[in-house]
XYZ file of N, CA and C in Angstrom:
387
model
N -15.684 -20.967 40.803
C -15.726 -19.553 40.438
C -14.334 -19.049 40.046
N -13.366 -19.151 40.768
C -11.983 -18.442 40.698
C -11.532 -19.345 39.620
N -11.798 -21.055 38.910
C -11.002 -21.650 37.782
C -12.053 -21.013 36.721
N -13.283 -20.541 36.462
C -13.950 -19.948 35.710
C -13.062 -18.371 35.251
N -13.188 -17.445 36.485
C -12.357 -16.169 36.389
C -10.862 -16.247 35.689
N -10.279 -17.495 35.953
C -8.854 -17.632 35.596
C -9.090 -18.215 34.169
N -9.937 -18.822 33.366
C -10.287 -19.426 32.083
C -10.167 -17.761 31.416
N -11.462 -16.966 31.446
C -11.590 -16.018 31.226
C -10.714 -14.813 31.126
N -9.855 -14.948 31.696
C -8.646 -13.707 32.204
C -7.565 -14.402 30.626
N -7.699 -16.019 31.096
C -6.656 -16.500 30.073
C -7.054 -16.185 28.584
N -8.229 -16.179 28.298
C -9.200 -16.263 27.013
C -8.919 -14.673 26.771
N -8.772 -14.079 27.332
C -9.232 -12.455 26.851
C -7.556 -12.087 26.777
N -6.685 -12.049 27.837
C -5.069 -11.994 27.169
C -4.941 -12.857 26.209
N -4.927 -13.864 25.480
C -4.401 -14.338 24.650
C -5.070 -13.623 23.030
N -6.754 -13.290 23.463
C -7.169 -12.497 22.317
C -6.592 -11.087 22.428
N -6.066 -10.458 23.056
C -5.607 -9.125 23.804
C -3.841 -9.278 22.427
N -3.389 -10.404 22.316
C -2.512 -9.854 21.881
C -2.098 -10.608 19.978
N -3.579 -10.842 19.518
C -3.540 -10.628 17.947
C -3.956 -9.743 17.961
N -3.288 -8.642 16.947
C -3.927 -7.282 16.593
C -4.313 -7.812 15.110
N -5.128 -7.157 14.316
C -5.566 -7.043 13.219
C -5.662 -5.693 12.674
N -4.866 -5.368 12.106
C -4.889 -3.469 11.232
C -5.747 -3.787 9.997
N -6.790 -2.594 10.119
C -7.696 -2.739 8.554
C -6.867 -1.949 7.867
N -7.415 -1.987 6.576
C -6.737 -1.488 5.731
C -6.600 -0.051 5.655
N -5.236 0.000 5.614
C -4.720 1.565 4.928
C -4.571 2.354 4.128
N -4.775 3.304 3.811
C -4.938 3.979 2.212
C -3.533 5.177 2.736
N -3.205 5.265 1.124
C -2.160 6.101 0.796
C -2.657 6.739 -0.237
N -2.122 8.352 -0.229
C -2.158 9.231 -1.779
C -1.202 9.870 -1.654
N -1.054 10.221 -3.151
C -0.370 11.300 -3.754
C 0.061 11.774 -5.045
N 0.734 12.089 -5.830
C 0.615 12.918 -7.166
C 1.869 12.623 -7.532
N 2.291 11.463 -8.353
C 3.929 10.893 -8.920
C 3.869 11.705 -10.343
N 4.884 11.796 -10.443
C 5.398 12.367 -11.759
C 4.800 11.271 -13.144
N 4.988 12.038 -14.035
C 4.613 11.261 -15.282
C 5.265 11.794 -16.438
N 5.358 11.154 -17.429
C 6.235 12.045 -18.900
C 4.985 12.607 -20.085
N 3.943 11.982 -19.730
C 2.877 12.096 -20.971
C 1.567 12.938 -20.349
N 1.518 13.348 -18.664
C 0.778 14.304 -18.201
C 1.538 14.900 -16.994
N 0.766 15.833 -16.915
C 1.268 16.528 -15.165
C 1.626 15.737 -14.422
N 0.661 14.205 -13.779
C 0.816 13.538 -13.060
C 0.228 12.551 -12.959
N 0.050 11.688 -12.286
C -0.784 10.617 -11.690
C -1.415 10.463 -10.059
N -2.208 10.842 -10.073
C -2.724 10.635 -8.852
C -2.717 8.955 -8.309
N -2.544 8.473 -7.187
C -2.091 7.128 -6.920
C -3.154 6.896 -5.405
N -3.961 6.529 -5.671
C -5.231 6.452 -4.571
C -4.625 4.616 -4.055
N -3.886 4.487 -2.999
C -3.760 3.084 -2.790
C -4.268 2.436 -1.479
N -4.713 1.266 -1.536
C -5.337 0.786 -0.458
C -4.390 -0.556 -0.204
N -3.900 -0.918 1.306
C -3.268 -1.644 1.591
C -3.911 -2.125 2.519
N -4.404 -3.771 2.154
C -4.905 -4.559 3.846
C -3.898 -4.753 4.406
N -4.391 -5.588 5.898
C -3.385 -5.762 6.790
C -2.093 -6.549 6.298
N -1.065 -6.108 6.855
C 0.141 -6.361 6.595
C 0.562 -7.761 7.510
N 0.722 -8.675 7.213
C 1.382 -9.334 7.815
C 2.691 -10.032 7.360
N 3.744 -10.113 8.077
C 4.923 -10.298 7.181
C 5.072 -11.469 6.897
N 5.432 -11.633 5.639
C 5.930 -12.973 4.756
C 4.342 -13.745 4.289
N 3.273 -12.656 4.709
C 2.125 -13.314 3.749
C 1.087 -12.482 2.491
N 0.670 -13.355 2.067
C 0.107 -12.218 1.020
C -1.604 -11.898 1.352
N -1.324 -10.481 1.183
C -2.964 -9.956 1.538
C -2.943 -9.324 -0.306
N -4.205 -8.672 -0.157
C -4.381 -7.861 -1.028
C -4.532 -6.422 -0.930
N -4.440 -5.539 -2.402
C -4.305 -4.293 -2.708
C -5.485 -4.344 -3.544
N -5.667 -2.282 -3.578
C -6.447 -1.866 -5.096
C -5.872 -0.684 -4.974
N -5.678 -0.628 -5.888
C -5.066 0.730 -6.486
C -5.981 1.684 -7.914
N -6.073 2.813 -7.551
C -6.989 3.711 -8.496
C -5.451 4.903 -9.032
N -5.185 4.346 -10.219
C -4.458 5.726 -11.123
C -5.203 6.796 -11.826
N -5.397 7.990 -11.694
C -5.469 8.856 -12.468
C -4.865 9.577 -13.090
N -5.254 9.850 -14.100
C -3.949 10.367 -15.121
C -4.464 11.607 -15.147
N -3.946 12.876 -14.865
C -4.157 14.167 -15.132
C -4.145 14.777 -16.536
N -5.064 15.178 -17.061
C -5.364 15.703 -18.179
C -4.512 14.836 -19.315
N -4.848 13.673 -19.186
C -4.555 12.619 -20.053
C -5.931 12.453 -20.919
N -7.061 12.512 -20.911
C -7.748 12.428 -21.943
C -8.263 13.385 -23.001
N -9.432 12.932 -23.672
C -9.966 14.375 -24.541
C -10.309 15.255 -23.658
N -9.886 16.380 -24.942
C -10.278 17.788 -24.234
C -9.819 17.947 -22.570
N -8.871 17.093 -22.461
C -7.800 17.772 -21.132
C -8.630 16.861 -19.990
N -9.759 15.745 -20.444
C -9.692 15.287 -18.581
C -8.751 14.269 -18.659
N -9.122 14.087 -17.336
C -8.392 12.449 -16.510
C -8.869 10.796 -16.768
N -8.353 10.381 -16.596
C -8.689 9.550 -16.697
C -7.978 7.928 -15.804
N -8.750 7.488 -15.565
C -8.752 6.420 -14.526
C -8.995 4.917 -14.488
N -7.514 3.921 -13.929
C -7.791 2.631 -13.978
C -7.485 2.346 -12.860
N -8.044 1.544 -12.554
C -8.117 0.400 -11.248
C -7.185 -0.985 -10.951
N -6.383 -0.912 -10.269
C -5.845 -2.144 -10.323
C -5.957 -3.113 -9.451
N -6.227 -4.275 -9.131
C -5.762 -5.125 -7.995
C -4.941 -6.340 -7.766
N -4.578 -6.694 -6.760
C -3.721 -7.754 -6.463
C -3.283 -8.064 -5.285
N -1.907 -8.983 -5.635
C -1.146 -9.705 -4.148
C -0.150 -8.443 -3.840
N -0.044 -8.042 -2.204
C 0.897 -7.026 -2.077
C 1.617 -8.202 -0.781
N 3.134 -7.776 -0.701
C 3.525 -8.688 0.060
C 4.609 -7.602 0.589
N 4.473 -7.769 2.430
C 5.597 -7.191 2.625
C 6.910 -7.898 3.376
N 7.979 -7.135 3.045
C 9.345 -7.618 2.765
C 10.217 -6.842 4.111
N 11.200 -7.549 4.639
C 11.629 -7.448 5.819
C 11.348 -6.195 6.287
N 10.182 -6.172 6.948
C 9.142 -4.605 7.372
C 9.328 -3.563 6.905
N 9.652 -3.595 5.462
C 9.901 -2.042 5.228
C 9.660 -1.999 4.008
N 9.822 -2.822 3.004
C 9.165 -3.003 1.329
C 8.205 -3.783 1.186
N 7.092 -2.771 0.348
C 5.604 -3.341 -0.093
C 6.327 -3.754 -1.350
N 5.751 -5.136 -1.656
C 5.289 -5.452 -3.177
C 4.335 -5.495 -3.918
N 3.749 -5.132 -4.170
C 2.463 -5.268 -5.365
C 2.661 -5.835 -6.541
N 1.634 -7.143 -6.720
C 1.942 -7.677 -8.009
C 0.283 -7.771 -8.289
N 0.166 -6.737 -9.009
C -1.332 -6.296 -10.277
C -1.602 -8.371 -10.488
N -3.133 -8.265 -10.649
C -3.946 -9.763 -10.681
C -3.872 -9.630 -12.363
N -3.805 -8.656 -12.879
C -3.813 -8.674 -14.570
C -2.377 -8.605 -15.260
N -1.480 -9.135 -14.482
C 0.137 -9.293 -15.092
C 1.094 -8.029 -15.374
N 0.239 -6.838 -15.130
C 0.920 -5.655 -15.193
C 2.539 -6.004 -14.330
N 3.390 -4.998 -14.726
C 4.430 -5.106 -13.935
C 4.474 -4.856 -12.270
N 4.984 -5.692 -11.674
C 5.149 -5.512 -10.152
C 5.951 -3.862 -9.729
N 5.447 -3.376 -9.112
C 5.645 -2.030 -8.112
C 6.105 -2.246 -6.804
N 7.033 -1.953 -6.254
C 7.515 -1.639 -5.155
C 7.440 -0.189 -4.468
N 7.338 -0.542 -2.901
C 7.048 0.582 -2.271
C 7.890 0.427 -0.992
N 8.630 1.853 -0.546
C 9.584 1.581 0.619
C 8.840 2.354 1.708
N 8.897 1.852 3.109
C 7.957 2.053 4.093
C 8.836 3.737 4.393
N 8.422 5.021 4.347
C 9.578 5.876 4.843
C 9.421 5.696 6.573
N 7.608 6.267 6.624
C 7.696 6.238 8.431
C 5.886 5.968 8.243
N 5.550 5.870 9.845
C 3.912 5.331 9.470
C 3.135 6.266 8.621
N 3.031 6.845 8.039
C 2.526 8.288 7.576
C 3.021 8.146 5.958
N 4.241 7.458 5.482
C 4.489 7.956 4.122
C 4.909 6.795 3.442
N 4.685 6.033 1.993
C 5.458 5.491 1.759
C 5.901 5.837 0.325
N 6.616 5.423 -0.346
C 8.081 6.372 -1.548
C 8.037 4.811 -2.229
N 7.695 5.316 -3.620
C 7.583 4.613 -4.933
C 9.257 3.984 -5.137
N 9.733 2.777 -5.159
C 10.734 2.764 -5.511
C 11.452 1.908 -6.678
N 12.373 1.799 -7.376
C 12.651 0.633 -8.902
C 12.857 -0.848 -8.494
N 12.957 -1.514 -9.261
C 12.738 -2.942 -8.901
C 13.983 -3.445 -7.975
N 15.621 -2.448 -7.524
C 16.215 -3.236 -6.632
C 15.868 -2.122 -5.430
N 14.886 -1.822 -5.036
C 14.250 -1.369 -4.019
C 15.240 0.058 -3.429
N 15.359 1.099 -4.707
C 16.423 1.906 -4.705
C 15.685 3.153 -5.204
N 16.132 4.624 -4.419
C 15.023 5.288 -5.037
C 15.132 5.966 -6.043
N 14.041 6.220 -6.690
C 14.147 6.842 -8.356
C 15.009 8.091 -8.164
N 16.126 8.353 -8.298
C 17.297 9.268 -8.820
C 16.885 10.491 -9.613
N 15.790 11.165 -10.068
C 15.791 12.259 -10.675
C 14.845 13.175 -9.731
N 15.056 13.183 -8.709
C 14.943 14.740 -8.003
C 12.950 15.131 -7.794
N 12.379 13.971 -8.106
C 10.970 14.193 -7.996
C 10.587 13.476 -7.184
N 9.016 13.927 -6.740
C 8.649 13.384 -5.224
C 7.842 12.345 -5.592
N 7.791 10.828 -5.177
C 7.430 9.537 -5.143
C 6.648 9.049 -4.404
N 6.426 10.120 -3.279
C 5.911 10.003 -1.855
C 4.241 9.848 -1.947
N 3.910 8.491 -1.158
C 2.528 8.867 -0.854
C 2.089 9.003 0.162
N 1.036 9.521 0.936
C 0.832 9.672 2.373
C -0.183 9.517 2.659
N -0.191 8.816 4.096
C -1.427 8.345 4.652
C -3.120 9.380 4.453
N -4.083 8.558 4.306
C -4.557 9.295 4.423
C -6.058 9.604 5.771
């Protein structure tokens, strides 16, 4: 009975300490030169460091189409994160790779390819949702 209880105790701490985080979603509204904005609907699976999970990402373009709607593409791919604090995203259709800097659990900030933040005074930020 008690090497049964002690199997069991061992079996349940050792599952007690893989966590598994489902996936996280981020939004928010980045600047753009050819509309108001882009809405940035992003979904991030679990993070584990130095491996690759996957992303999808939904852009909308604010009154980017006829007669003033939106309009919307989908992206997906490998996101990889980088000494716990930079997401990479690299799009499955060769689009250019995106980087993302972790600010705090709640936000993360669009940043240029040497992981530096965009310099003109607009908000990059997306937030949990």
């Amino acid at each position: 009975m008690r090497k049964t209880t002690l199997l069991t105790l061992f079996a349940l701490s050792a599952t007690a300490c893989v966590t598994h985080r489902s996936a996280v979603e981020y939004e928010g509204v980045l600047p753009a030169a050819d509309c108001p904005g882009v809405i940035y609907s992003l979904t991030l699976n679990a993070d584990i460091e130095g491996s690759d999970t996957l992303f999808m990402l939904k852009q909308t373009y604010l009154e980017a189409g006829e007669n003033g709607g939106n309009i919307s593409f989908e992206l997906q791919g490998v996101q990889r994160m980088r000494e716990g604090k930079y997401i990479q995203l690299y799009p499955d259709n060769g689009e250019q790779q995106m980087n993302f800097y972790q600010v705090d659990d709640n936000t993360i900030r669009y940043v240029n390819a040497d992981f530096q933040p965009i310099a003109n005074g607009l908000n990059y930020d997306l937030k949990r949702k």
